[in-house]
Amino acid sequence: MAYDLSFAKEVYKTSEVGYWIKMCMQCGVCAGSCPLGPHWEHSPRQLFQLVRAGKMEEVLKSDSMWMCTSCYNCIVRCPRGLPITHIVHGLARLAVEKGMADPKQPTRRFAVEVFWDNITSTGRVGEAGLTMKLYFIDGIGPGIQRGLEMKNQALGMLKTKRLNPIPFRSKIKGFAGFKAMLDKAFELEAKKESNA
Amino acid sequence: MARRCVMADGQAASQTILVVGGGMSGLTAAVEAAEVGRDVILVEKRPYLGGRVAQLNKYFPKLCTPACGLEINYQRVRNNPRITVLTLTEVQEIQGSEGDYTVRLRENPRFVNEKCTACGECAKACDAEVDDEFNFGLSKVKAVGNGHNMAYPNRYAMSPEFAKTPEAEKLVAVCPVGAIEPKMEAKESTLHISSIIWATGWTPYDASKIRPYGYGRIPNVTTNMRIERMANKFGPSGGKIVRDDGKEIKNVAFIQCAGSRDHNYLPFCSRICCLASMKQTTYVREQFPDAKITIYYIDLRAMDRYEAFQKKIEADQGIRWIKSKPARIDADLESRSPIVIGEDTLTGVRYADKYDLVVLATGMEPNIAASPVPASGMTYDAYGFLANATTGIVGTGCATGPQDVSGSVQASTAAALKAIQSAAKARG
Amino acid sequence: MEKKIGCYICTGCGINEALNVKTLTATVAKEQKIPLVKNHAMLCSPEGVEMIRNDMTSEGVNTFLIAACSPRVHVETFRFGTPMIERVNLREFAVWGQPDAATDKDAKEDAQALGEDLLRFGCIRVKKMNNPEPFEDPGLSKTILVVGGGYSGMTAAKGAADAGYDVVLVEKAVELGGKVAKMHRLTPANPSLPGKDGLQETGAKALCLAVETHPRIKLYKNARVKQTVGAPGLFDVTIDQAGSDTVERIGSIVVATGYNLYDPNKLGHLGYGASPDVITAWDFEQMAREGRIVRKSDGLPAKRVAFVQCAGSRDKNHLEYCSSTCCTVSMKQALYVIDQYKNEASTCVIYQEIRTPGQLEDFYRKAQNEGVVFVKGDVKQVAANSGGGVKVQVADKLLRGDESMEVDLLVLATGMTPNIDTTDPNVSSNLNLSDEERAKTVLNLDYRQGASLPSLKWGFPDSHYICFPYETRRTGIYVAGPARRPMGAASSATDAMGAALKAIQAVESISRGAAVHPRAGDLSYPSFRKEGCTQCKRCTEECPFGAINEDDKGNPQFNPTRCRRCGTCMGACPQKIISFANYSVDMIGAMIKGCEVPPAEDEKPRILVLACENDAYPALDMAGINRQKLNPYIRVIPVRCLGSVNLVWIADAMSTGYDGVMLLGCRHGDDYQCHFVRGSALAEIRLSKVAETLSRLQLDSARVRLTEINIMDVDRLPGLLDDFVKEVTALGEQPYKPF
């Protein structure tokens, strides 16, 4: 049944700033502001109305919230002041928590399988390693193919010094502190979840 | 016009009502109170009365000219010895309480005295031009003039900057009746009055603050108030709605809530813009019978019997209604045409549509927010509108919230009663 | 007091250069036999005015002919404490409007002829003019009747009483308070005020008490108005209180009878009747007021509530208009549910457009923030659930599909209809009500034009005027609150205060014998030479304000205090028996005939322009101010309204030798601009009948034309006049020209 608010209330409560969804007036500015707008299955506005309509599956199984590049255009322009970027990230996270996010969703794979390890291992992004890992995520064949497709871009970036070709980088200064921070964050999150 | 602070038939000064603002609200309040038999002093900071409505081409829903009702009101002012009009005048300070206020006024110099016959010789001889505030900067006007062709009082005034120049001195000799006085100085005066009606109206929201819409940056993005002036036959383009390059207009978009209902700008709804844009579609239709018109809106707010007006406009098959607040406007530099970008919320389609002209339906910024009542103990709302909590000083029209003309007139008629009640209390 | 005329010709502003003032002076003194004529180089200067004032004391001048500039300027300057003043607009018409007269000899001659004719008109007018004696009646009352003791009525009553006026308040119920007193809470009037964003107490109790105990308010509860006889200032209102009649003498009336709710039984398509759990917003309000929000079917808590907007409003099969308050009422009521059931509440508003104008947008935000969900869509189907509550199918416009929801209560936000009888002036059967029907009306007016107030649209007796929202067709009777236009409590309070002011203004004006808007302050009113009346009833039928009743024999019974001084009756009367002290068929006729019409061989046509003084005259005046060339052959006579144009003037013009007559007046029809409602429309009808008369005189009917004009037509006006002059001249010689 639509507009049963149990899902909406769950979202309002659990996902970071989800309660802001209540305030959306369905004007559509967010969709028009988003540089990736046309690639979303549901625009943020639509996601919000779906949440309010109680359409849990349609929301959490959609790949819309994985499209966000955190450019913050929508937040700046939203006439109701909704922190859209954060809400959308919250929805993505809820989808993962509920096991409803598609494990093959490329953004998600990049985040979970590539980016996280890359950045936490040294404390900084190793661009070459990151790229390599992303290209070869599905095996050697597709990796080579992707690499060739992007060859010109890569060379161009190299030439203009926008890409560091050295795959391995040293850890940041004070890496231990960084690690401690991460551990603490994990601990807090776990506590929050067990409370919820 | 001689100033009479103690009034015609000796009504005690303490029963006099001061009306601040000479637009539709102030005019109405003044005239309605005076026709009951009260003495009224009406002060206006511009050189002429009429306020915002004087700048409008037509009223919704009747599509009649505001000049008609203004003329009647001016007639009522002229014929009523109980009303004293002070133009170019601002209220400096209010002290006292209901029934017994002392008000300090400042009358800014007009640089043209009471002898002026509005013959126009000075303007003919004057080469200096200033921005035409009446036409929202769409044109220039002579530095001495009567404001606009239906101005009341029809007396010339000189721009203060120009008055300082030697050219102004030269005009002294030009005037056949000796009315030009570039050395005229501001005058201060003090009044004793019983109650005050505050009717200082509104200013169109500055569209250039709405950065994503590119007003002032992107060609052929204009505002609703500019359209009013353009469509007015005595306006800067002789009544033609025009692009900056004079190219034909075939496709016009109106963007509602441009700066209204938006926490980045004005969070409230400005009430009139939906109906104003609907009205302006008739201007476009009249001039460009085949033009396509698009209205981007969030909610169409044609309250009560204005619904009939919406129905009337909806009958125009050439109008597209899109429930969407556009996210931004891009410029197509080659065609000098704006591209409106957003999501149609009823279809989910993301659009990027090019128009010959885009009209931003900008809202109302209360003047009172920038210039509050110079008295203590006033209450304002979150946006600076005056709360009607204080007796003795009564807000009306757009000083208290966004209003249409009828609503302002209603509220001002009501305000006249409140002011009279204060006077009745003062009488004991 | 004997009339002593002084004529003052100003020679400033180019008058002396453009016109031969000596000849003008002679026209007045010799030809028109007004011996006291003076010139002044700047009549509006203190010295000029002083000259006139001196004549008042030394010569006893009490009637003033000021031949100078437009009557639209220097009104204050030439104010001598009497209405016996006439302005001759030499400057705008004969000088500024003849810009080529300075350089062209013929044009100068034409301008001179024009100036002389204008002066002749002025002379004749002042000679024919009498000082209007204001209408007086020892029985005039300043008491204000308020009909309806709801929020609007109480506000109006208290408003007038607090200003020092006696008020009679009639309420049909046993107690005051109306609908607002039966409400749980009110929507905030301005939710953007600090601390005022939430639901507000109605304040009805305090208001009732204030009204009940007000020393100036006389209260009739459990009462109704049985009959209203008479006219403003002199209304005799019979009040029936529980079967016993009292007559009150009343000055003016505020009608605040409120609204009715649209009949929900007509809303089967929205589920009304499908289940006891489909209820109206009013019933929901009562439930909330009583305390527990429950399902009607089984009394279980109603935590899931949906509200349907525009239930019967904005619907061509029901009420075509927007009832204006339903959006915020539903938000308010959704907040009741949330207030009662907190986190368990689930509320949703099914809407077309959310209409929260002005600062009410903050109330929309508040409702959202509290958790109310808004669904843009149409209710398609409503069915009772077996276990109580209803299942609603909605065509969801934002989700683009049909959605079903289950709710405990479905609340229909029904619209409002005016609780007042109105007359559609276009349906004559409304005028002939049976006694029984009359008894049901709110005021039961003894007006020849009907017992009810005229309707504007959809049964609301609202004003047609944007700038003058209290101007209707019944002088001294003002409607306030939702009886006149759909509105909520906050707007009603403002509206009621405004209506009370207008009611006060009416009694004050009447007590001075003065007219109310638009001829505010005018002391003249029509008098009837009864012995000449043929009982043709034109005046009684045509008066836009229903000022004239008829006796059994069809004789007109005039009510001066209902009159707005437009002169429509004067224009209607074929016997020319109706006139004002300072405006009459005879006066204008004499002015028309007073024009010096040149013989045909001079080839100088003359066109009479009868111009409405409200719009057409200012437009002509502004054309002059703009130095646009006004056709020098036109002779303008301002009239109070085209409705006052008597057809005999056209005959007068033709027999005097004018080549044509042009009537310039306001737009008529649905969006009429006429300040007297029907004046220009009536002139049009009358003119359509003039062709016959003209053909009898062997004149082409094209010699007479009515042109609609508004004040902004300044630019096209000179062209219009030129074209008419050309067309009329092309018709050939006018046979009645002087030799």
PDB file of C-alpha atoms in Angstrom, chain C residues 188 190-200:
ATOM      1  CA  PRO C 188      -2.077  31.025  11.799  1.00  0.00           C
ATOM      2  CA  ASN C 190       0.954  34.910   9.623  1.00  0.00           C
ATOM      3  CA  PRO C 191       3.010  31.837  10.504  1.00  0.00           C
ATOM      4  CA  SER C 192       6.219  33.780   9.909  1.00  0.00           C
ATOM      5  CA  LEU C 193       5.718  35.803  13.065  1.00  0.00           C
ATOM      6  CA  PRO C 194       7.819  34.717  16.000  1.00  0.00           C
ATOM      7  CA  GLY C 195       5.930  32.100  17.994  1.00  0.00           C
ATOM      8  CA  LYS C 196       2.906  32.171  15.730  1.00  0.00           C
ATOM      9  CA  ASP C 197       3.746  29.381  13.358  1.00  0.00           C
ATOM     10  CA  GLY C 198       1.487  26.782  14.910  1.00  0.00           C
ATOM     11  CA  LEU C 199      -2.220  26.289  15.316  1.00  0.00           C
ATOM     12  CA  GLN C 200      -3.988  29.213  16.907  1.00  0.00           C
TER      13      GLN C 200
END
